[in-house]
């Protein structure tokens, strides 16, 4: 049984003209290292009589037309499969949630120029290497909540000018710097609740479209802000409706730049960063 393959059940949204919400089950059978072009798709397993085996190395047009790719499976590998973008060049949404995924890197997101939503909630990700999302110029929504991320690289969103929603709640982030988001001028919603902030250096007034910021139960900084550009003051410790300037004042006063961390151990590329 040396060629026992890893089988991952994938829920994949088939974009039919009139049934945009229909999901289709697809079964991938892969060699042990999960290079996705070594996988075979057992198509439409829910309708067994029409089931056919698709060789992923030469995917049919149907596969190329898929826009959504969703996985949630405890048997998912700790390294993200390489080649998803080549297999699904029209991908707009990629969702890998509640799985053991631990390592991601820039190469995993190659050939996904159309991707707008990346949902990696509740995995085991500890590091997001430098420029991981550099090849996703259309990215508007990124959700990294529920991982073990400790650091956000300053160049993480250098090439994601469309970013509107960022969530990294329930991680272990210690330091938040405006530099990470300096090119994300369209940012509207920002959720970093439940982290371990020790240092926050962030000028929120530089992000003109920001409306929601959540720092709930993040160390001393425990806020949920609705920013109101009309300057209606209604501010409490827990919830705050205010304009950006006033909001910045609250952040500085209560989320306090506690201390600059000395030596960013997480800033250097990890030894595992090129491992497959
Ligand atoms: C997850 O994958 C395993 C093994 O690859 C498979 O047997 C199982 O049915 C899948 N579970 C779900 C919920 O998709
Ligand atoms: C991110 O995930 C959390 C937890 O599931 C959810 O509450 C939040 O709405 C999501 N945020 C975005 C921007 O998708
Ligand atoms: C902010 O939002 C408005 C309205 O949606 C839009 O016209 C404008 O371009 C946005 N600003 C930036 C910097 O993207
Ligand atoms: C922020 O994230 C937390 C944790 O995932 C979630 O419970 C909460 O609903 C989110 N808040 C907003 C406003 O999206």
Short mmCIF file of C-alpha atoms and ligand atoms in Angstrom, two decimals:
data_model
loop_
_atom_site.label_atom_id
_atom_site.label_comp_id
_atom_site.label_asym_id
_atom_site.label_seq_id
_atom_site.Cartn_x
_atom_site.Cartn_y
_atom_site.Cartn_z
CA UNK A 1 0.00 0.00 0.00
CA UNK A 2 2.90 2.37 -0.72
CA UNK A 3 0.72 4.47 -3.00
CA UNK A 4 -2.08 5.05 -0.57
CA UNK A 5 -3.21 8.47 -1.50
CA UNK A 6 -4.39 11.35 0.48
CA UNK A 7 -7.98 12.14 -0.20
CA UNK A 8 -9.32 15.53 0.50
CA UNK A 9 -12.92 16.34 0.11
CA UNK A 10 -13.42 19.72 -1.34
CA UNK A 11 -16.57 21.69 -1.40
CA UNK A 12 -16.49 23.68 -4.53
CA UNK A 13 -18.96 26.25 -5.65
CA UNK A 14 -20.04 25.71 -9.20
CA UNK A 15 -21.03 28.96 -10.79
CA UNK A 16 -24.07 28.00 -12.79
CA UNK A 17 -25.77 30.95 -14.41
CA UNK A 18 -28.87 30.66 -12.23
CA UNK A 19 -27.52 28.77 -9.19
CA UNK A 20 -24.64 30.84 -7.92
CA UNK A 21 -25.08 29.42 -4.42
CA UNK A 22 -24.98 25.74 -5.36
CA UNK A 23 -22.08 23.76 -4.00
CA UNK A 24 -20.58 20.79 -5.68
CA UNK A 25 -18.53 18.12 -3.94
CA UNK A 26 -15.25 17.32 -5.54
CA UNK A 27 -12.87 14.68 -4.32
CA UNK A 28 -9.17 15.12 -4.87
CA UNK A 29 -6.90 12.09 -4.74
CA UNK A 30 -3.29 13.16 -4.29
CA UNK A 31 0.17 11.75 -3.86
CA UNK A 32 1.56 12.16 -0.39
CA UNK A 33 3.25 15.55 -0.81
CA UNK A 34 0.08 17.08 -2.20
CA UNK A 35 1.51 18.89 -5.17
CA UNK A 36 -1.84 19.68 -6.68
CA UNK A 37 -0.94 18.80 -10.25
CA UNK A 38 -0.29 15.26 -8.97
CA UNK A 39 -3.88 15.08 -7.85
CA UNK A 40 -6.87 13.65 -9.58
CA UNK A 41 -10.32 15.05 -9.17
CA UNK A 42 -13.22 12.72 -8.81
CA UNK A 43 -15.84 15.02 -10.17
CA UNK A 44 -19.44 15.26 -8.98
CA UNK A 45 -19.22 12.51 -6.41
CA UNK A 46 -22.67 13.42 -5.21
CA UNK A 47 -24.05 12.13 -8.49
CA UNK A 48 -22.14 8.91 -8.77
CA UNK A 49 -23.60 7.76 -12.04
CA UNK A 50 -22.11 10.78 -13.77
CA UNK A 51 -18.81 10.59 -11.93
CA UNK A 52 -15.70 10.85 -14.00
CA UNK A 53 -12.03 11.06 -13.15
CA UNK A 54 -10.41 14.26 -14.29
CA UNK A 55 -6.68 14.36 -14.67
CA UNK A 56 -5.70 17.62 -13.06
CA UNK A 57 -2.51 17.94 -15.08
CA UNK A 58 -4.77 18.60 -18.04
CA UNK A 59 -7.89 20.02 -16.45
CA UNK A 60 -11.03 20.31 -18.50
CA UNK A 61 -12.74 23.61 -19.19
CA UNK A 62 -15.17 23.08 -16.34
CA UNK A 63 -12.37 23.15 -13.78
CA UNK A 64 -10.88 26.26 -15.35
CA UNK A 65 -14.16 28.08 -14.99
CA UNK A 66 -14.49 27.57 -11.25
CA UNK A 67 -14.42 30.76 -9.24
CA UNK A 68 -14.68 29.37 -5.73
CA UNK A 69 -12.48 26.86 -3.95
CA UNK A 70 -13.33 25.90 -0.38
CA UNK A 71 -11.74 23.31 1.86
CA UNK A 72 -12.43 22.48 5.47
CA UNK A 73 -10.96 19.17 6.48
CA UNK A 74 -8.87 17.92 9.38
CA UNK A 75 -6.88 15.80 6.93
CA UNK A 76 -5.69 18.81 4.96
CA UNK A 77 -1.86 18.95 4.79
CA UNK A 78 0.20 21.38 6.89
CA UNK A 79 1.78 22.83 3.73
CA UNK A 80 -0.54 24.55 1.33
CA UNK A 81 -0.64 22.72 -2.01
CA UNK A 82 1.24 24.47 -4.79
CA UNK A 83 -0.47 25.01 -8.12
CA UNK A 84 -4.02 25.81 -7.09
CA UNK A 85 -3.81 29.00 -9.16
CA UNK A 86 -2.78 27.09 -12.29
CA UNK A 87 -5.57 24.61 -11.76
CA UNK A 88 -8.19 27.31 -11.14
CA UNK A 89 -7.01 30.39 -13.04
CA UNK A 90 -10.36 32.15 -12.59
CA UNK A 91 -10.42 31.83 -8.84
CA UNK A 92 -12.06 34.74 -7.03
CA UNK A 93 -12.42 33.11 -3.63
CA UNK A 94 -10.06 30.73 -1.89
CA UNK A 95 -11.13 29.40 1.48
CA UNK A 96 -9.17 26.95 3.60
CA UNK A 97 -10.62 26.96 7.10
CA UNK A 98 -10.55 24.77 10.21
CA UNK A 99 -7.72 22.67 8.85
CA UNK A 100 -4.16 21.89 10.04
CA UNK A 101 -2.61 24.28 7.47
CA UNK A 102 0.58 25.67 9.02
CA UNK A 103 2.86 26.95 6.24
CA UNK A 104 1.94 29.47 3.57
CA UNK A 105 4.19 31.43 1.25
CA UNK A 106 4.12 33.64 -1.82
CA UNK A 107 4.45 30.72 -4.24
CA UNK A 108 1.16 29.23 -3.01
CA UNK A 109 -0.72 32.22 -4.38
CA UNK A 110 0.84 32.37 -7.83
CA UNK A 111 -1.46 32.67 -10.86
CA UNK A 112 -4.39 33.93 -8.81
CA UNK A 113 -4.59 37.38 -10.37
CA UNK A 114 -8.39 37.43 -10.06
CA UNK A 115 -8.56 36.46 -6.40
CA UNK A 116 -10.55 38.95 -4.33
CA UNK A 117 -11.29 36.96 -1.16
CA UNK A 118 -8.82 34.89 0.81
CA UNK A 119 -10.23 33.15 3.86
CA UNK A 120 -7.70 31.29 6.00
CA UNK A 121 -9.56 31.30 9.30
CA UNK A 122 -8.91 28.80 12.06
CA UNK A 123 -5.84 27.05 10.77
CA UNK A 124 -2.42 26.66 12.43
CA UNK A 125 -0.53 29.41 10.63
CA UNK A 126 2.30 30.88 12.72
CA UNK A 127 4.19 32.88 10.13
CA UNK A 128 3.12 34.91 7.15
CA UNK A 129 6.39 35.42 5.27
CA UNK A 130 7.39 38.67 3.64
CA UNK A 131 5.36 39.51 0.50
CA UNK A 132 3.14 36.43 0.81
CA UNK A 133 0.23 38.24 -0.86
CA UNK A 134 2.29 40.19 -3.38
CA UNK A 135 0.80 38.39 -6.41
CA UNK A 136 -2.82 39.09 -5.46
CA UNK A 137 -3.38 42.62 -6.79
CA UNK A 138 -7.20 42.33 -6.65
CA UNK A 139 -7.38 41.14 -3.04
CA UNK A 140 -10.16 42.98 -1.20
CA UNK A 141 -10.94 40.69 1.75
CA UNK A 142 -8.43 38.82 3.85
CA UNK A 143 -9.38 36.87 6.96
CA UNK A 144 -6.59 35.31 8.99
CA UNK A 145 -8.52 35.07 12.25
CA UNK A 146 -7.96 32.11 14.54
CA UNK A 147 -4.35 31.27 13.72
CA UNK A 148 -1.11 31.72 15.73
CA UNK A 149 0.41 34.61 13.83
CA UNK A 150 2.87 36.68 15.86
CA UNK A 151 4.04 39.27 13.40
CA UNK A 152 2.75 41.20 10.37
CA UNK A 153 5.56 42.06 7.98
CA UNK A 154 5.87 45.69 6.98
CA UNK A 155 5.80 44.76 3.28
CA UNK A 156 2.88 42.34 3.52
CA UNK A 157 0.39 44.49 1.57
CA UNK A 158 2.75 46.41 -0.67
CA UNK A 159 0.90 45.19 -3.76
CA UNK A 160 -2.70 44.93 -2.52
CA UNK A 161 -4.13 48.40 -3.13
CA UNK A 162 -7.71 47.06 -3.23
CA UNK A 163 -7.69 45.69 0.31
CA UNK A 164 -10.92 46.72 2.07
CA UNK A 165 -11.35 44.17 4.84
CA UNK A 166 -8.63 42.81 7.05
CA UNK A 167 -9.22 40.45 9.96
CA UNK A 168 -6.58 38.77 12.08
CA UNK A 169 -8.50 38.34 15.31
CA UNK A 170 -7.54 35.54 17.70
CA UNK A 171 -3.86 35.41 16.85
CA UNK A 172 -0.75 36.28 18.88
CA UNK A 173 0.25 39.49 17.18
CA UNK A 174 2.50 41.60 19.39
CA UNK A 175 3.22 44.58 17.24
CA UNK A 176 1.09 46.60 14.89
CA UNK A 177 2.66 49.13 12.61
CA UNK A 178 1.02 51.49 10.16
CA UNK A 179 3.73 50.70 7.62
CA UNK A 180 2.11 47.32 7.00
CA UNK A 181 -1.02 49.07 5.73
CA UNK A 182 0.44 52.20 4.19
CA UNK A 183 -0.62 51.21 0.66
CA UNK A 184 -4.04 49.95 1.73
CA UNK A 185 -5.83 53.26 1.34
CA UNK A 186 -9.18 51.61 0.65
CA UNK A 187 -9.26 49.80 3.97
CA UNK A 188 -12.76 49.92 5.49
CA UNK A 189 -12.91 47.21 8.13
CA UNK A 190 -10.12 46.17 10.42
CA UNK A 191 -10.51 43.49 13.10
CA UNK A 192 -7.56 42.56 15.28
CA UNK A 193 -9.36 41.63 18.48
CA UNK A 194 -7.91 38.99 20.80
CA UNK A 195 -4.19 39.43 20.16
CA UNK A 196 -1.18 40.12 22.38
CA UNK A 197 -0.32 43.66 21.43
CA UNK A 198 2.65 45.24 23.14
CA UNK A 199 3.30 47.91 20.61
CA UNK A 200 0.92 49.81 18.36
CA UNK A 201 2.15 52.51 16.09
CA UNK A 202 -0.64 53.29 13.71
CA UNK A 203 -1.95 56.50 12.24
CA UNK A 204 -5.55 55.63 11.43
CA UNK A 205 -6.21 59.13 10.10
CA UNK A 206 -4.23 58.17 7.01
CA UNK A 207 -6.87 55.63 5.99
CA UNK A 208 -9.73 57.80 4.72
CA UNK A 209 -12.32 55.06 4.19
CA UNK A 210 -12.00 53.27 7.50
CA UNK A 211 -15.35 52.73 9.22
CA UNK A 212 -14.92 49.75 11.57
CA UNK A 213 -11.97 49.03 13.81
CA UNK A 214 -12.04 46.30 16.43
CA UNK A 215 -9.43 45.84 19.15
CA UNK A 216 -11.62 43.90 21.55
CA UNK A 217 -9.84 42.27 24.46
CA UNK A 218 -6.48 42.97 22.95
CA UNK A 219 -4.32 43.56 25.97
CA UNK A 220 -4.94 47.05 27.33
CA UNK A 221 -6.47 48.09 24.12
CA UNK A 222 -10.06 46.99 24.28
CA UNK A 223 -12.17 48.84 21.75
CA UNK A 224 -14.68 48.47 19.06
CA UNK A 225 -14.90 51.64 17.01
CA UNK A 226 -17.43 52.73 14.47
CA UNK A 227 -15.91 55.70 12.79
CA UNK A 228 -18.31 58.42 11.82
CA UNK A 229 -17.04 60.96 9.40
CA UNK A 230 -19.76 63.40 10.49
CA UNK A 231 -18.14 63.74 13.87
CA UNK A 232 -21.03 62.70 16.08
CA UNK A 233 -19.36 62.13 19.38
CA UNK A 234 -20.63 59.09 21.26
CA UNK A 235 -17.71 57.42 22.86
CA UNK A 236 -17.32 54.88 25.61
CA UNK A 237 -14.51 52.51 26.46
CA UNK A 238 -16.21 49.64 24.73
CA UNK A 239 -17.70 51.26 21.71
CA UNK A 240 -16.89 54.48 20.05
CA UNK A 241 -18.48 56.45 17.26
CA UNK A 242 -16.30 59.25 16.17
CA UNK A 243 -14.31 60.83 13.46
CA UNK A 244 -10.86 59.59 12.56
CA UNK A 245 -8.91 62.27 14.40
CA UNK A 246 -10.78 61.69 17.60
CA UNK A 247 -10.41 57.97 17.08
CA UNK A 248 -6.67 58.36 16.69
CA UNK A 249 -6.62 60.23 19.96
CA UNK A 250 -8.37 57.35 21.73
CA UNK A 251 -6.04 54.80 20.25
CA UNK A 252 -3.03 56.77 21.41
CA UNK A 253 -4.47 57.31 24.84
CA UNK A 254 -5.79 53.83 25.57
CA UNK A 255 -4.13 51.46 23.15
CA UNK A 256 -0.87 53.14 24.03
CA UNK A 257 2.33 52.49 22.28
CA UNK A 258 3.47 50.40 25.19
CA UNK A 259 7.02 49.88 24.10
CA UNK A 260 8.94 49.30 20.94
CA UNK A 261 9.91 45.67 20.90
CA UNK A 262 13.60 45.11 20.71
CA UNK A 263 14.78 42.82 17.94
CA UNK A 264 12.02 41.40 15.78
CA UNK A 265 12.77 37.73 15.92
CA UNK A 266 9.78 37.18 13.68
CA UNK A 267 10.93 39.73 11.14
CA UNK A 268 13.57 37.50 9.62
CA UNK A 269 12.56 34.77 7.20
CA UNK A 270 12.07 31.54 9.09
CA UNK A 271 14.23 28.51 8.36
CA UNK A 272 11.12 26.73 7.10
CA UNK A 273 10.09 29.48 4.73
CA UNK A 274 11.32 27.71 1.60
CA UNK A 275 10.34 24.25 2.69
CA UNK A 276 7.66 22.50 0.66
C1 LIG B 1 -11.63 14.78 4.97
O1 LIG B 1 -10.64 14.00 4.32
C2 LIG B 1 -10.71 12.64 4.71
C3 LIG B 1 -9.46 11.90 4.23
O2 LIG B 1 -8.83 12.55 3.21
C4 LIG B 1 -12.00 12.07 4.19
O3 LIG B 1 -12.07 10.69 4.47
C5 LIG B 1 -13.15 12.79 4.86
O4 LIG B 1 -14.38 12.36 4.33
C6 LIG B 1 -13.04 14.30 4.67
N1 LIG B 1 -14.00 14.95 5.57
C7 LIG B 1 -14.73 15.98 5.21
C8 LIG B 1 -15.66 16.53 6.24
O5 LIG B 1 -14.67 16.51 4.12
C1 LIG B 2 -13.27 37.05 9.80
O1 LIG B 2 -13.65 35.93 10.57
C2 LIG B 2 -14.32 36.26 11.78
C3 LIG B 2 -14.48 34.99 12.57
O2 LIG B 2 -15.14 34.02 11.84
C4 LIG B 2 -15.64 36.93 11.41
O3 LIG B 2 -16.33 37.27 12.59
C5 LIG B 2 -15.36 38.18 10.60
O4 LIG B 2 -16.55 38.75 10.15
C6 LIG B 2 -14.48 37.88 9.40
N1 LIG B 2 -14.02 39.12 8.85
C7 LIG B 2 -13.93 39.33 7.56
C8 LIG B 2 -13.40 40.64 7.15
O5 LIG B 2 -14.24 38.48 6.75
C1 LIG B 3 -13.21 55.85 -0.47
O1 LIG B 3 -14.53 55.47 -0.81
C2 LIG B 3 -15.13 56.30 -1.81
C3 LIG B 3 -16.57 55.89 -1.94
O2 LIG B 3 -16.72 54.51 -2.00
C4 LIG B 3 -14.34 56.13 -3.10
O3 LIG B 3 -14.89 56.92 -4.11
C5 LIG B 3 -12.90 56.53 -2.86
O4 LIG B 3 -12.14 56.30 -4.01
C6 LIG B 3 -12.32 55.75 -1.68
N1 LIG B 3 -11.01 56.26 -1.35
C7 LIG B 3 -9.90 55.58 -1.59
C8 LIG B 3 -8.63 56.21 -1.13
O5 LIG B 3 -9.91 54.50 -2.13
C1 LIG B 4 -13.97 40.49 15.03
O1 LIG B 4 -13.46 39.18 15.17
C2 LIG B 4 -14.01 38.47 16.26
C3 LIG B 4 -13.26 37.18 16.39
O2 LIG B 4 -13.25 36.46 15.22
C4 LIG B 4 -15.49 38.27 16.01
O3 LIG B 4 -16.04 37.55 17.07
C5 LIG B 4 -16.16 39.62 15.85
O4 LIG B 4 -17.51 39.44 15.50
C6 LIG B 4 -15.47 40.45 14.78
N1 LIG B 4 -16.03 41.79 14.81
C7 LIG B 4 -16.43 42.39 13.70
C8 LIG B 4 -17.03 43.75 13.89
O5 LIG B 4 -16.32 41.91 12.59
#
